[in-house]
Amino acid sequence: MTSKPKPGDDFAGSGLPIERFREDAEQLSADEFDRRHGTAFLLLSATSLKQPKSGTATEVNLLDLGGADEAGERTAGISLQVFPIRAATNSLTHLVTVGRTSRNDLTIPDISVSRFHAFFRRTPDDRIQLHDAGSTNGTTVNGLSVCTKEAGPPTDLNTGDNVRFGQIDVTFLEADALRSFVLKFEG
């Protein structure tokens, strides 16, 4: 089962390395995969995120490739992180919260993400909707602002939508799209 990071895993907040889903994508039926991991995900393509010491910007860690001294000869350590959109087992609500702190169901440890940034909810007809929670740096879907609950309707999400929390871009995927991507991924 791939529900929690193991000590030593390189992960961003509550995100899991995409490689952790490969075995289940290969071996489980679509229904079993959904039951184990959920039906909706965010895919983050980025370097490892770290909470900055100074509080002003996210650290980007560069990898030294063979003793390269020039900045142009180094590259960021790129990884794909998967964030299952599921309420924590101890959650008292039907909402799935997103934010910088570990009190959220989805934790994205980036200074541009508010402590409690946004939340997802599933509709009775099984759509996933997103509301901003009054965040400092806003939430967008495909470049359009997401309303707070008080300011307007939620935004419906579809596979492939680009979602931005503060300065962090992720892609929304339903389970079948994630499974397909994992099986094609050559990481």
Short mmCIF file of C-alpha atoms in Angstrom, two decimals:
data_model
loop_
_atom_site.label_atom_id
_atom_site.label_comp_id
_atom_site.label_asym_id
_atom_site.label_seq_id
_atom_site.Cartn_x
_atom_site.Cartn_y
_atom_site.Cartn_z
CA MET A 1 0.00 0.00 0.00
CA THR A 2 1.25 3.49 -0.86
CA SER A 3 -0.55 5.74 1.58
CA LYS A 4 2.20 7.20 3.76
CA PRO A 5 5.77 8.29 3.07
CA LYS A 6 8.47 6.04 4.48
CA PRO A 7 11.39 7.53 6.41
CA GLY A 8 14.01 8.69 3.94
CA ASP A 9 11.55 9.17 1.06
CA ASP A 10 12.06 12.37 -0.90
CA PHE A 11 8.61 13.94 -0.79
CA ALA A 12 7.06 17.38 -0.71
CA GLY A 13 4.71 17.74 2.24
CA SER A 14 1.99 15.13 1.88
CA GLY A 15 3.02 14.37 -1.70
CA LEU A 16 4.44 10.99 -2.62
CA PRO A 17 7.01 10.22 -5.32
CA ILE A 18 5.24 9.03 -8.45
CA GLU A 19 7.35 5.87 -8.42
CA ARG A 20 5.47 4.75 -5.28
CA PHE A 21 2.32 4.24 -7.42
CA ARG A 22 3.91 2.12 -10.17
CA GLU A 23 3.49 -1.33 -8.62
CA ASP A 24 -0.15 -0.70 -7.73
CA ALA A 25 -0.88 0.76 -11.20
CA GLU A 26 0.57 -2.40 -12.77
CA GLN A 27 -1.04 -4.94 -10.44
CA LEU A 28 -4.37 -3.56 -9.23
CA SER A 29 -7.63 -3.24 -11.14
CA ALA A 30 -8.93 0.30 -11.61
CA ASP A 31 -11.46 -0.19 -8.79
CA GLU A 32 -8.82 -1.57 -6.42
CA PHE A 33 -6.47 1.31 -7.27
CA ASP A 34 -9.27 3.81 -6.54
CA ARG A 35 -10.11 2.15 -3.21
CA ARG A 36 -6.45 2.16 -2.13
CA HIS A 37 -5.39 5.62 -3.31
CA GLY A 38 -8.53 7.64 -4.05
CA THR A 39 -10.07 8.95 -7.23
CA ALA A 40 -8.53 12.41 -7.55
CA PHE A 41 -4.94 13.66 -7.40
CA LEU A 42 -2.67 16.64 -7.87
CA LEU A 43 0.58 16.12 -9.76
CA LEU A 44 3.48 18.44 -8.92
CA SER A 45 6.53 18.61 -11.15
CA ALA A 46 9.16 20.43 -9.14
CA THR A 47 12.26 20.30 -7.06
CA SER A 48 11.95 19.24 -3.45
CA LEU A 49 10.14 21.97 -1.55
CA LYS A 50 11.56 23.24 1.71
CA GLN A 51 10.22 25.78 4.12
CA PRO A 52 12.70 28.67 3.96
CA LYS A 53 14.59 29.71 7.09
CA SER A 54 14.24 33.39 6.21
CA GLY A 55 10.51 33.22 5.46
CA THR A 56 10.93 35.04 2.15
CA ALA A 57 11.16 32.39 -0.56
CA THR A 58 11.15 28.67 -1.15
CA GLU A 59 14.59 27.08 -1.32
CA VAL A 60 15.50 25.41 -4.60
CA ASN A 61 18.16 22.79 -4.02
CA LEU A 62 20.65 22.32 -6.82
CA LEU A 63 22.43 19.06 -7.46
CA ASP A 64 26.15 19.14 -8.16
CA LEU A 65 26.78 17.11 -11.29
CA GLY A 66 30.35 15.82 -11.23
CA GLY A 67 31.89 18.75 -9.41
CA ALA A 68 30.52 21.42 -11.75
CA ASP A 69 31.40 24.88 -10.49
CA GLU A 70 29.39 27.00 -12.90
CA ALA A 71 25.70 27.62 -12.20
CA GLY A 72 24.94 26.68 -15.82
CA GLU A 73 26.42 23.23 -15.22
CA ARG A 74 24.09 22.42 -12.32
CA THR A 75 20.44 21.45 -12.47
CA ALA A 76 17.60 21.37 -10.02
CA GLY A 77 16.62 17.94 -8.74
CA ILE A 78 13.33 17.50 -10.58
CA SER A 79 10.79 15.04 -9.24
CA LEU A 80 7.13 14.25 -9.72
CA GLN A 81 5.06 14.28 -6.55
CA VAL A 82 1.50 12.95 -6.31
CA PHE A 83 -0.92 14.43 -3.79
CA PRO A 84 -4.01 12.24 -3.29
CA ILE A 85 -7.07 14.42 -2.73
CA ARG A 86 -8.47 12.64 0.32
CA ALA A 87 -9.48 13.67 3.79
CA ALA A 88 -7.13 12.52 6.53
CA THR A 89 -8.36 9.55 8.54
CA ASN A 90 -8.91 11.82 11.56
CA SER A 91 -10.72 14.51 9.53
CA LEU A 92 -13.94 15.82 11.06
CA THR A 93 -15.29 17.23 7.79
CA HIS A 94 -16.14 16.15 4.25
CA LEU A 95 -13.83 18.84 2.88
CA VAL A 96 -10.23 18.16 1.85
CA THR A 97 -8.06 21.06 2.97
CA VAL A 98 -4.89 22.36 1.30
CA GLY A 99 -2.26 24.47 3.00
CA ARG A 100 1.29 24.92 4.17
CA THR A 101 0.87 23.38 7.63
CA SER A 102 0.55 19.73 8.54
CA ARG A 103 -2.96 20.35 9.94
CA ASN A 104 -4.24 20.17 6.35
CA ASP A 105 -5.17 17.04 4.42
CA LEU A 106 -2.80 18.11 1.62
CA THR A 107 0.36 19.82 2.82
CA ILE A 108 2.38 21.89 0.35
CA PRO A 109 5.32 23.36 2.32
CA ASP A 110 5.90 26.48 0.24
CA ILE A 111 5.93 30.02 1.64
CA SER A 112 3.56 31.22 -1.14
CA VAL A 113 0.91 28.75 0.08
CA SER A 114 -1.15 30.02 3.03
CA ARG A 115 -1.40 28.00 6.23
CA PHE A 116 -4.98 27.11 5.18
CA HIS A 117 -5.10 27.96 1.49
CA ALA A 118 -8.03 26.19 -0.21
CA PHE A 119 -10.36 23.23 0.04
CA PHE A 120 -11.86 20.57 -2.21
CA ARG A 121 -15.28 19.00 -1.92
CA ARG A 122 -16.97 16.18 -3.80
CA THR A 123 -20.50 16.84 -5.06
CA PRO A 124 -23.32 14.27 -4.84
CA ASP A 125 -22.85 13.61 -8.58
CA ASP A 126 -19.12 12.86 -7.95
CA ARG A 127 -17.55 16.06 -9.33
CA ILE A 128 -14.57 17.62 -7.52
CA GLN A 129 -14.90 21.32 -6.72
CA LEU A 130 -12.36 23.81 -5.39
CA HIS A 131 -12.77 26.95 -3.25
CA ASP A 132 -10.08 29.36 -2.12
CA ALA A 133 -10.02 29.78 1.67
CA GLY A 134 -9.17 33.48 1.63
CA SER A 135 -5.50 32.79 0.93
CA THR A 136 -2.94 35.57 0.67
CA ASN A 137 -1.65 34.64 -2.81
CA GLY A 138 -4.82 33.22 -4.33
CA THR A 139 -5.83 30.07 -6.16
CA THR A 140 -6.39 29.73 -9.90
CA VAL A 141 -7.60 27.02 -12.26
CA ASN A 142 -6.38 27.36 -15.84
CA GLY A 143 -5.43 30.97 -15.09
CA LEU A 144 -8.84 31.99 -13.73
CA SER A 145 -9.24 32.99 -10.08
CA VAL A 146 -11.05 30.59 -7.76
CA CYS A 147 -13.63 32.27 -5.51
CA THR A 148 -13.81 32.03 -1.76
CA LYS A 149 -16.98 30.40 -0.43
CA GLU A 150 -18.37 33.82 0.47
CA ALA A 151 -17.53 35.46 -2.88
CA GLY A 152 -18.93 33.02 -5.39
CA PRO A 153 -19.42 29.49 -6.65
CA PRO A 154 -16.72 26.82 -6.47
CA THR A 155 -14.70 25.86 -9.53
CA ASP A 156 -15.33 22.40 -11.03
CA LEU A 157 -12.15 20.47 -11.83
CA ASN A 158 -11.47 18.23 -14.83
CA THR A 159 -8.51 16.00 -15.60
CA GLY A 160 -5.66 18.06 -17.00
CA ASP A 161 -6.66 21.34 -15.33
CA ASN A 162 -3.76 23.47 -14.16
CA VAL A 163 -4.28 24.49 -10.54
CA ARG A 164 -2.10 27.12 -8.88
CA PHE A 165 -1.85 27.60 -5.11
CA GLY A 166 0.21 30.76 -4.56
CA GLN A 167 3.25 30.13 -6.77
CA ILE A 168 2.88 26.33 -6.91
CA ASP A 169 1.48 24.83 -10.12
CA VAL A 170 -0.05 21.36 -10.08
CA THR A 171 -2.11 19.33 -12.52
CA PHE A 172 -5.45 17.84 -11.47
CA LEU A 173 -5.84 14.19 -12.48
CA GLU A 174 -8.59 11.67 -11.94
CA ALA A 175 -7.48 8.14 -11.01
CA ASP A 176 -7.63 6.67 -14.53
CA ALA A 177 -5.44 9.47 -15.89
CA LEU A 178 -2.93 9.08 -13.04
CA ARG A 179 -2.73 5.30 -13.55
CA SER A 180 -2.17 5.79 -17.28
CA PHE A 181 0.53 8.39 -16.65
CA VAL A 182 2.28 6.24 -14.02
CA LEU A 183 2.41 3.28 -16.41
CA LYS A 184 3.99 5.45 -19.15
CA PHE A 185 6.38 7.30 -16.80
CA GLU A 186 10.02 6.30 -17.26
CA GLY A 187 11.44 7.99 -14.15
#
